[in-house]
PDB file of N, CA and C in Angstrom:
ATOM      1  N   UNK S   1     -21.777  12.338 -11.924  1.00  0.00           N
ATOM      2  CA  UNK S   1     -20.755  12.249 -10.880  1.00  0.00           C
ATOM      3  C   UNK S   1     -19.520  13.027 -11.315  1.00  0.00           C
ATOM      4  N   UNK S   2     -19.571  14.296 -11.204  1.00  0.00           N
ATOM      5  CA  UNK S   2     -18.451  15.121 -11.622  1.00  0.00           C
ATOM      6  C   UNK S   2     -17.300  15.014 -10.624  1.00  0.00           C
ATOM      7  N   UNK S   3     -16.105  14.998 -11.139  1.00  0.00           N
ATOM      8  CA  UNK S   3     -14.925  14.921 -10.280  1.00  0.00           C
ATOM      9  C   UNK S   3     -14.650  13.515  -9.747  1.00  0.00           C
ATOM     10  N   UNK S   4     -15.393  12.539 -10.247  1.00  0.00           N
ATOM     11  CA  UNK S   4     -15.169  11.151  -9.824  1.00  0.00           C
ATOM     12  C   UNK S   4     -13.842  10.682 -10.402  1.00  0.00           C
ATOM     13  N   UNK S   5     -12.950  10.281  -9.538  1.00  0.00           N
ATOM     14  CA  UNK S   5     -11.631   9.859 -10.003  1.00  0.00           C
ATOM     15  C   UNK S   5     -11.517   8.348  -9.889  1.00  0.00           C
ATOM     16  N   UNK S   6     -11.051   7.717 -10.923  1.00  0.00           N
ATOM     17  CA  UNK S   6     -10.822   6.289 -10.891  1.00  0.00           C
ATOM     18  C   UNK S   6      -9.366   6.065 -10.516  1.00  0.00           C
ATOM     19  N   UNK S   7      -9.154   5.340  -9.466  1.00  0.00           N
ATOM     20  CA  UNK S   7      -7.787   5.059  -9.004  1.00  0.00           C
ATOM     21  C   UNK S   7      -7.288   3.807  -9.717  1.00  0.00           C
ATOM     22  N   UNK S   8      -6.092   3.901 -10.266  1.00  0.00           N
ATOM     23  CA  UNK S   8      -5.515   2.733 -10.933  1.00  0.00           C
ATOM     24  C   UNK S   8      -4.452   2.106 -10.030  1.00  0.00           C
ATOM     25  N   UNK S   9      -4.137   0.868 -10.359  1.00  0.00           N
ATOM     26  CA  UNK S   9      -3.075   0.134  -9.674  1.00  0.00           C
ATOM     27  C   UNK S   9      -1.771   0.943  -9.749  1.00  0.00           C
ATOM     28  N   UNK S  10      -1.538   1.561 -10.914  1.00  0.00           N
ATOM     29  CA  UNK S  10      -0.327   2.365 -11.122  1.00  0.00           C
ATOM     30  C   UNK S  10      -0.294   3.592 -10.204  1.00  0.00           C
ATOM     31  N   UNK S  11      -1.467   4.215  -9.978  1.00  0.00           N
ATOM     32  CA  UNK S  11      -1.546   5.359  -9.062  1.00  0.00           C
ATOM     33  C   UNK S  11      -1.096   4.947  -7.669  1.00  0.00           C
ATOM     34  N   UNK S  12      -1.608   3.808  -7.229  1.00  0.00           N
ATOM     35  CA  UNK S  12      -1.297   3.295  -5.889  1.00  0.00           C
ATOM     36  C   UNK S  12       0.189   2.966  -5.795  1.00  0.00           C
ATOM     37  N   UNK S  13       0.712   2.259  -6.804  1.00  0.00           N
ATOM     38  CA  UNK S  13       2.139   1.895  -6.818  1.00  0.00           C
ATOM     39  C   UNK S  13       3.020   3.139  -6.799  1.00  0.00           C
ATOM     40  N   UNK S  14       2.668   4.112  -7.598  1.00  0.00           N
ATOM     41  CA  UNK S  14       3.451   5.335  -7.711  1.00  0.00           C
ATOM     42  C   UNK S  14       3.500   6.098  -6.383  1.00  0.00           C
ATOM     43  N   UNK S  15       2.357   6.251  -5.726  1.00  0.00           N
ATOM     44  CA  UNK S  15       2.316   6.967  -4.445  1.00  0.00           C
ATOM     45  C   UNK S  15       3.090   6.236  -3.362  1.00  0.00           C
ATOM     46  N   UNK S  16       2.924   4.922  -3.300  1.00  0.00           N
ATOM     47  CA  UNK S  16       3.631   4.141  -2.280  1.00  0.00           C
ATOM     48  C   UNK S  16       5.129   4.136  -2.538  1.00  0.00           C
ATOM     49  N   UNK S  17       5.515   4.057  -3.803  1.00  0.00           N
ATOM     50  CA  UNK S  17       6.934   4.037  -4.159  1.00  0.00           C
ATOM     51  C   UNK S  17       7.604   5.353  -3.788  1.00  0.00           C
ATOM     52  N   UNK S  18       6.964   6.481  -4.110  1.00  0.00           N
ATOM     53  CA  UNK S  18       7.606   7.760  -3.801  1.00  0.00           C
ATOM     54  C   UNK S  18       7.614   8.047  -2.306  1.00  0.00           C
ATOM     55  N   UNK S  19       6.610   7.593  -1.563  1.00  0.00           N
ATOM     56  CA  UNK S  19       6.551   7.876  -0.128  1.00  0.00           C
ATOM     57  C   UNK S  19       7.382   6.914   0.712  1.00  0.00           C
ATOM     58  N   UNK S  20       7.350   5.629   0.366  1.00  0.00           N
ATOM     59  CA  UNK S  20       7.947   4.625   1.251  1.00  0.00           C
ATOM     60  C   UNK S  20       9.163   3.897   0.672  1.00  0.00           C
ATOM     61  N   UNK S  21       9.516   4.166  -0.567  1.00  0.00           N
ATOM     62  CA  UNK S  21      10.684   3.557  -1.212  1.00  0.00           C
ATOM     63  C   UNK S  21      10.774   2.049  -0.929  1.00  0.00           C
ATOM     64  N   UNK S  22       9.732   1.299  -1.279  1.00  0.00           N
ATOM     65  CA  UNK S  22       9.735  -0.127  -0.933  1.00  0.00           C
ATOM     66  C   UNK S  22      10.753  -0.943  -1.724  1.00  0.00           C
ATOM     67  N   UNK S  23      11.270  -1.994  -1.073  1.00  0.00           N
ATOM     68  CA  UNK S  23      12.155  -2.923  -1.771  1.00  0.00           C
ATOM     69  C   UNK S  23      11.310  -4.015  -2.433  1.00  0.00           C
ATOM     70  N   UNK S  24      10.072  -4.150  -1.988  1.00  0.00           N
ATOM     71  CA  UNK S  24       9.117  -5.072  -2.618  1.00  0.00           C
ATOM     72  C   UNK S  24       7.751  -4.422  -2.509  1.00  0.00           C
ATOM     73  N   UNK S  25       7.008  -4.439  -3.603  1.00  0.00           N
ATOM     74  CA  UNK S  25       5.660  -3.881  -3.598  1.00  0.00           C
ATOM     75  C   UNK S  25       4.793  -4.679  -4.542  1.00  0.00           C
ATOM     76  N   UNK S  26       3.669  -5.144  -4.036  1.00  0.00           N
ATOM     77  CA  UNK S  26       2.703  -5.820  -4.882  1.00  0.00           C
ATOM     78  C   UNK S  26       1.347  -5.192  -4.626  1.00  0.00           C
ATOM     79  N   UNK S  27       0.734  -4.686  -5.683  1.00  0.00           N
ATOM     80  CA  UNK S  27      -0.592  -4.080  -5.580  1.00  0.00           C
ATOM     81  C   UNK S  27      -1.519  -4.858  -6.495  1.00  0.00           C
ATOM     82  N   UNK S  28      -2.629  -5.320  -5.939  1.00  0.00           N
ATOM     83  CA  UNK S  28      -3.600  -6.073  -6.729  1.00  0.00           C
ATOM     84  C   UNK S  28      -4.932  -5.331  -6.690  1.00  0.00           C
ATOM     85  N   UNK S  29      -5.458  -5.034  -7.863  1.00  0.00           N
ATOM     86  CA  UNK S  29      -6.778  -4.409  -7.954  1.00  0.00           C
ATOM     87  C   UNK S  29      -7.804  -5.527  -7.787  1.00  0.00           C
ATOM     88  N   UNK S  30      -8.502  -5.543  -6.652  1.00  0.00           N
ATOM     89  CA  UNK S  30      -9.471  -6.603  -6.375  1.00  0.00           C
ATOM     90  C   UNK S  30     -10.901  -6.161  -6.710  1.00  0.00           C
ATOM     91  N   UNK S  31     -11.011  -5.020  -7.402  1.00  0.00           N
ATOM     92  CA  UNK S  31     -12.339  -4.481  -7.710  1.00  0.00           C
ATOM     93  C   UNK S  31     -12.793  -4.830  -9.124  1.00  0.00           C
ATOM     94  N   UNK S  32     -11.980  -5.629  -9.818  1.00  0.00           N
ATOM     95  CA  UNK S  32     -12.339  -5.963 -11.190  1.00  0.00           C
ATOM     96  C   UNK S  32     -12.103  -4.810 -12.152  1.00  0.00           C
ATOM     97  N   UNK S  33     -11.192  -3.906 -11.775  1.00  0.00           N
ATOM     98  CA  UNK S  33     -10.810  -2.839 -12.697  1.00  0.00           C
ATOM     99  C   UNK S  33     -11.443  -1.482 -12.440  1.00  0.00           C
ATOM    100  N   UNK S  34     -12.364  -1.378 -11.490  1.00  0.00           N
ATOM    101  CA  UNK S  34     -12.988  -0.065 -11.260  1.00  0.00           C
ATOM    102  C   UNK S  34     -12.199   0.794 -10.269  1.00  0.00           C
ATOM    103  N   UNK S  35     -11.157   0.212  -9.664  1.00  0.00           N
ATOM    104  CA  UNK S  35     -10.279   0.996  -8.800  1.00  0.00           C
ATOM    105  C   UNK S  35     -10.835   1.285  -7.421  1.00  0.00           C
ATOM    106  N   UNK S  36     -11.816   0.497  -6.983  1.00  0.00           N
ATOM    107  CA  UNK S  36     -12.435   0.765  -5.680  1.00  0.00           C
ATOM    108  C   UNK S  36     -11.816  -0.041  -4.552  1.00  0.00           C
ATOM    109  N   UNK S  37     -11.126  -1.128  -4.889  1.00  0.00           N
ATOM    110  CA  UNK S  37     -10.512  -1.902  -3.811  1.00  0.00           C
ATOM    111  C   UNK S  37      -9.195  -2.535  -4.253  1.00  0.00           C
ATOM    112  N   UNK S  38      -8.260  -2.539  -3.310  1.00  0.00           N
ATOM    113  CA  UNK S  38      -6.906  -3.009  -3.584  1.00  0.00           C
ATOM    114  C   UNK S  38      -6.375  -3.845  -2.437  1.00  0.00           C
ATOM    115  N   UNK S  39      -5.490  -4.768  -2.787  1.00  0.00           N
ATOM    116  CA  UNK S  39      -4.710  -5.528  -1.808  1.00  0.00           C
ATOM    117  C   UNK S  39      -3.264  -5.098  -1.980  1.00  0.00           C
ATOM    118  N   UNK S  40      -2.575  -4.923  -0.865  1.00  0.00           N
ATOM    119  CA  UNK S  40      -1.190  -4.449  -0.919  1.00  0.00           C
ATOM    120  C   UNK S  40      -0.285  -5.331  -0.072  1.00  0.00           C
ATOM    121  N   UNK S  41       0.886  -5.588  -0.639  1.00  0.00           N
ATOM    122  CA  UNK S  41       1.967  -6.253   0.091  1.00  0.00           C
ATOM    123  C   UNK S  41       3.163  -5.330  -0.101  1.00  0.00           C
ATOM    124  N   UNK S  42       3.733  -4.848   0.988  1.00  0.00           N
ATOM    125  CA  UNK S  42       4.809  -3.860   0.868  1.00  0.00           C
ATOM    126  C   UNK S  42       5.924  -4.133   1.879  1.00  0.00           C
ATOM    127  N   UNK S  43       7.150  -3.956   1.413  1.00  0.00           N
ATOM    128  CA  UNK S  43       8.332  -4.132   2.266  1.00  0.00           C
ATOM    129  C   UNK S  43       9.129  -2.829   2.185  1.00  0.00           C
ATOM    130  N   UNK S  44       9.371  -2.212   3.348  1.00  0.00           N
ATOM    131  CA  UNK S  44      10.076  -0.923   3.348  1.00  0.00           C
ATOM    132  C   UNK S  44      10.936  -0.761   4.595  1.00  0.00           C
ATOM    133  N   UNK S  45      12.109  -0.152   4.415  1.00  0.00           N
ATOM    134  CA  UNK S  45      12.993   0.186   5.540  1.00  0.00           C
ATOM    135  C   UNK S  45      12.290   1.120   6.521  1.00  0.00           C
ATOM    136  N   UNK S  46      11.339   1.899   6.007  1.00  0.00           N
ATOM    137  CA  UNK S  46      10.671   2.895   6.853  1.00  0.00           C
ATOM    138  C   UNK S  46       9.760   2.260   7.906  1.00  0.00           C
ATOM    139  N   UNK S  47       9.535   0.950   7.803  1.00  0.00           N
ATOM    140  CA  UNK S  47       8.722   0.261   8.806  1.00  0.00           C
ATOM    141  C   UNK S  47       9.556  -0.193  10.008  1.00  0.00           C
ATOM    142  N   UNK S  48      10.880  -0.082   9.880  1.00  0.00           N
ATOM    143  CA  UNK S  48      11.794  -0.525  10.934  1.00  0.00           C
ATOM    144  C   UNK S  48      11.436   0.144  12.262  1.00  0.00           C
ATOM    145  N   UNK S  49      11.261  -0.660  13.312  1.00  0.00           N
ATOM    146  CA  UNK S  49      10.972  -0.117  14.638  1.00  0.00           C
ATOM    147  C   UNK S  49       9.544   0.365  14.838  1.00  0.00           C
ATOM    148  N   UNK S  50       8.673   0.133  13.844  1.00  0.00           N
ATOM    149  CA  UNK S  50       7.285   0.592  13.961  1.00  0.00           C
ATOM    150  C   UNK S  50       6.341  -0.590  14.140  1.00  0.00           C
ATOM    151  N   UNK S  51       5.321  -0.374  14.946  1.00  0.00           N
ATOM    152  CA  UNK S  51       4.305  -1.402  15.133  1.00  0.00           C
ATOM    153  C   UNK S  51       3.412  -1.478  13.901  1.00  0.00           C
ATOM    154  N   UNK S  52       2.655  -2.549  13.796  1.00  0.00           N
ATOM    155  CA  UNK S  52       1.798  -2.775  12.635  1.00  0.00           C
ATOM    156  C   UNK S  52       0.854  -1.602  12.378  1.00  0.00           C
ATOM    157  N   UNK S  53       0.243  -1.091  13.424  1.00  0.00           N
ATOM    158  CA  UNK S  53      -0.689   0.025  13.268  1.00  0.00           C
ATOM    159  C   UNK S  53       0.010   1.241  12.652  1.00  0.00           C
ATOM    160  N   UNK S  54       1.229   1.515  13.117  1.00  0.00           N
ATOM    161  CA  UNK S  54       1.997   2.646  12.583  1.00  0.00           C
ATOM    162  C   UNK S  54       2.356   2.415  11.110  1.00  0.00           C
ATOM    163  N   UNK S  55       2.665   1.174  10.776  1.00  0.00           N
ATOM    164  CA  UNK S  55       2.986   0.840   9.378  1.00  0.00           C
ATOM    165  C   UNK S  55       1.767   1.073   8.492  1.00  0.00           C
ATOM    166  N   UNK S  56       0.610   0.642   8.968  1.00  0.00           N
ATOM    167  CA  UNK S  56      -0.624   0.835   8.203  1.00  0.00           C
ATOM    168  C   UNK S  56      -0.939   2.324   8.049  1.00  0.00           C
ATOM    169  N   UNK S  57      -0.656   3.090   9.096  1.00  0.00           N
ATOM    170  CA  UNK S  57      -0.872   4.546   9.006  1.00  0.00           C
ATOM    171  C   UNK S  57       0.028   5.165   7.946  1.00  0.00           C
ATOM    172  N   UNK S  58       1.276   4.697   7.862  1.00  0.00           N
ATOM    173  CA  UNK S  58       2.192   5.205   6.841  1.00  0.00           C
ATOM    174  C   UNK S  58       1.651   4.912   5.438  1.00  0.00           C
ATOM    175  N   UNK S  59       1.159   3.691   5.249  1.00  0.00           N
ATOM    176  CA  UNK S  59       0.606   3.299   3.954  1.00  0.00           C
ATOM    177  C   UNK S  59      -0.625   4.153   3.636  1.00  0.00           C
ATOM    178  N   UNK S  60      -1.529   4.262   4.598  1.00  0.00           N
ATOM    179  CA  UNK S  60      -2.735   5.064   4.393  1.00  0.00           C
ATOM    180  C   UNK S  60      -2.402   6.529   4.141  1.00  0.00           C
ATOM    181  N   UNK S  61      -1.386   7.033   4.852  1.00  0.00           N
ATOM    182  CA  UNK S  61      -0.961   8.417   4.667  1.00  0.00           C
ATOM    183  C   UNK S  61      -0.409   8.655   3.268  1.00  0.00           C
ATOM    184  N   UNK S  62       0.345   7.688   2.772  1.00  0.00           N
ATOM    185  CA  UNK S  62       0.924   7.801   1.429  1.00  0.00           C
ATOM    186  C   UNK S  62      -0.174   7.805   0.361  1.00  0.00           C
ATOM    187  N   UNK S  63      -1.307   7.195   0.708  1.00  0.00           N
ATOM    188  CA  UNK S  63      -2.416   7.083  -0.244  1.00  0.00           C
ATOM    189  C   UNK S  63      -3.568   8.031   0.095  1.00  0.00           C
ATOM    190  N   UNK S  64      -3.287   9.087   0.853  1.00  0.00           N
ATOM    191  CA  UNK S  64      -4.347   9.992   1.324  1.00  0.00           C
ATOM    192  C   UNK S  64      -5.263  10.467   0.198  1.00  0.00           C
ATOM    193  N   UNK S  65      -4.674  10.863  -0.913  1.00  0.00           N
ATOM    194  CA  UNK S  65      -5.460  11.369  -2.047  1.00  0.00           C
ATOM    195  C   UNK S  65      -6.331  10.266  -2.652  1.00  0.00           C
ATOM    196  N   UNK S  66      -5.733   9.091  -2.846  1.00  0.00           N
ATOM    197  CA  UNK S  66      -6.464   7.967  -3.440  1.00  0.00           C
ATOM    198  C   UNK S  66      -7.546   7.426  -2.508  1.00  0.00           C
ATOM    199  N   UNK S  67      -7.303   7.517  -1.187  1.00  0.00           N
ATOM    200  CA  UNK S  67      -8.242   6.946  -0.219  1.00  0.00           C
ATOM    201  C   UNK S  67      -9.621   7.601  -0.300  1.00  0.00           C
ATOM    202  N   UNK S  68      -9.683   8.800  -0.864  1.00  0.00           N
ATOM    203  CA  UNK S  68     -10.978   9.459  -1.038  1.00  0.00           C
ATOM    204  C   UNK S  68     -11.841   8.684  -2.038  1.00  0.00           C
ATOM    205  N   UNK S  69     -11.192   7.891  -2.880  1.00  0.00           N
ATOM    206  CA  UNK S  69     -11.897   7.176  -3.956  1.00  0.00           C
ATOM    207  C   UNK S  69     -11.836   5.657  -3.821  1.00  0.00           C
ATOM    208  N   UNK S  70     -11.020   5.168  -2.890  1.00  0.00           N
ATOM    209  CA  UNK S  70     -10.900   3.727  -2.683  1.00  0.00           C
ATOM    210  C   UNK S  70     -11.871   3.320  -1.575  1.00  0.00           C
ATOM    211  N   UNK S  71     -12.639   2.290  -1.815  1.00  0.00           N
ATOM    212  CA  UNK S  71     -13.598   1.839  -0.810  1.00  0.00           C
ATOM    213  C   UNK S  71     -13.013   0.793   0.123  1.00  0.00           C
ATOM    214  N   UNK S  72     -12.083   0.002  -0.379  1.00  0.00           N
ATOM    215  CA  UNK S  72     -11.497  -1.052   0.446  1.00  0.00           C
ATOM    216  C   UNK S  72     -10.012  -1.188   0.157  1.00  0.00           C
ATOM    217  N   UNK S  73      -9.228  -1.127   1.213  1.00  0.00           N
ATOM    218  CA  UNK S  73      -7.782  -1.304   1.089  1.00  0.00           C
ATOM    219  C   UNK S  73      -7.364  -2.384   2.076  1.00  0.00           C
ATOM    220  N   UNK S  74      -6.829  -3.456   1.548  1.00  0.00           N
ATOM    221  CA  UNK S  74      -6.378  -4.549   2.398  1.00  0.00           C
ATOM    222  C   UNK S  74      -4.859  -4.607   2.360  1.00  0.00           C
ATOM    223  N   UNK S  75      -4.235  -4.317   3.497  1.00  0.00           N
ATOM    224  CA  UNK S  75      -2.779  -4.378   3.583  1.00  0.00           C
ATOM    225  C   UNK S  75      -2.435  -5.779   4.072  1.00  0.00           C
ATOM    226  N   UNK S  76      -2.110  -6.655   3.124  1.00  0.00           N
ATOM    227  CA  UNK S  76      -1.830  -8.057   3.454  1.00  0.00           C
ATOM    228  C   UNK S  76      -0.540  -8.198   4.267  1.00  0.00           C
ATOM    229  N   UNK S  77       0.491  -7.485   3.825  1.00  0.00           N
ATOM    230  CA  UNK S  77       1.772  -7.513   4.529  1.00  0.00           C
ATOM    231  C   UNK S  77       2.388  -6.128   4.502  1.00  0.00           C
ATOM    232  N   UNK S  78       2.926  -5.704   5.641  1.00  0.00           N
ATOM    233  CA  UNK S  78       3.696  -4.466   5.735  1.00  0.00           C
ATOM    234  C   UNK S  78       4.914  -4.830   6.577  1.00  0.00           C
ATOM    235  N   UNK S  79       5.975  -5.208   5.890  1.00  0.00           N
ATOM    236  CA  UNK S  79       7.145  -5.778   6.559  1.00  0.00           C
ATOM    237  C   UNK S  79       8.408  -4.960   6.350  1.00  0.00           C
ATOM    238  N   UNK S  80       9.376  -5.188   7.226  1.00  0.00           N
ATOM    239  CA  UNK S  80      10.709  -4.622   7.033  1.00  0.00           C
ATOM    240  C   UNK S  80      11.485  -5.615   6.159  1.00  0.00           C
ATOM    241  N   UNK S  81      12.553  -5.170   5.508  1.00  0.00           N
ATOM    242  CA  UNK S  81      13.336  -6.090   4.683  1.00  0.00           C
ATOM    243  C   UNK S  81      13.815  -7.328   5.450  1.00  0.00           C
ATOM    244  N   UNK S  82      14.187  -7.170   6.719  1.00  0.00           N
ATOM    245  CA  UNK S  82      14.665  -8.337   7.481  1.00  0.00           C
ATOM    246  C   UNK S  82      13.528  -9.309   7.792  1.00  0.00           C
ATOM    247  N   UNK S  83      12.309  -8.820   7.916  1.00  0.00           N
ATOM    248  CA  UNK S  83      11.159  -9.707   8.137  1.00  0.00           C
ATOM    249  C   UNK S  83      10.777 -10.407   6.839  1.00  0.00           C
ATOM    250  N   UNK S  84      10.981  -9.744   5.721  1.00  0.00           N
ATOM    251  CA  UNK S  84      10.596 -10.253   4.408  1.00  0.00           C
ATOM    252  C   UNK S  84      11.493 -11.393   3.959  1.00  0.00           C
ATOM    253  N   UNK S  85      12.809 -11.258   4.190  1.00  0.00           N
ATOM    254  CA  UNK S  85      13.773 -12.250   3.706  1.00  0.00           C
ATOM    255  C   UNK S  85      13.431 -13.694   4.077  1.00  0.00           C
ATOM    256  N   UNK S  86      13.130 -13.962   5.360  1.00  0.00           N
ATOM    257  CA  UNK S  86      12.841 -15.365   5.717  1.00  0.00           C
ATOM    258  C   UNK S  86      11.602 -15.919   5.008  1.00  0.00           C
ATOM    259  N   UNK S  87      10.718 -15.066   4.561  1.00  0.00           N
ATOM    260  CA  UNK S  87       9.485 -15.522   3.933  1.00  0.00           C
ATOM    261  C   UNK S  87       9.647 -15.872   2.452  1.00  0.00           C
ATOM    262  N   UNK S  88      10.730 -15.417   1.849  1.00  0.00           N
ATOM    263  CA  UNK S  88      10.901 -15.624   0.417  1.00  0.00           C
ATOM    264  C   UNK S  88      11.233 -17.068   0.093  1.00  0.00           C
TER     265      UNK S  88
END
């Protein structure tokens, strides 16, 4: 399997951080370390005024390179800072 890239939790965090500048980000590798599936909780100003589908597109877009190697991505929460505060 030449060119097989293993995606790490750090790769995902780094891409999301540079693209969406989150005020809260939690990435969990749910694949047992092989980098094939992740759960994400993200809070970003860039979600302001956007519907859930648009928020998910932003997340997926930020991870375009990694998505070639990730089999499952679960976006648990994609919230704006004002939506996040009441939940804390």
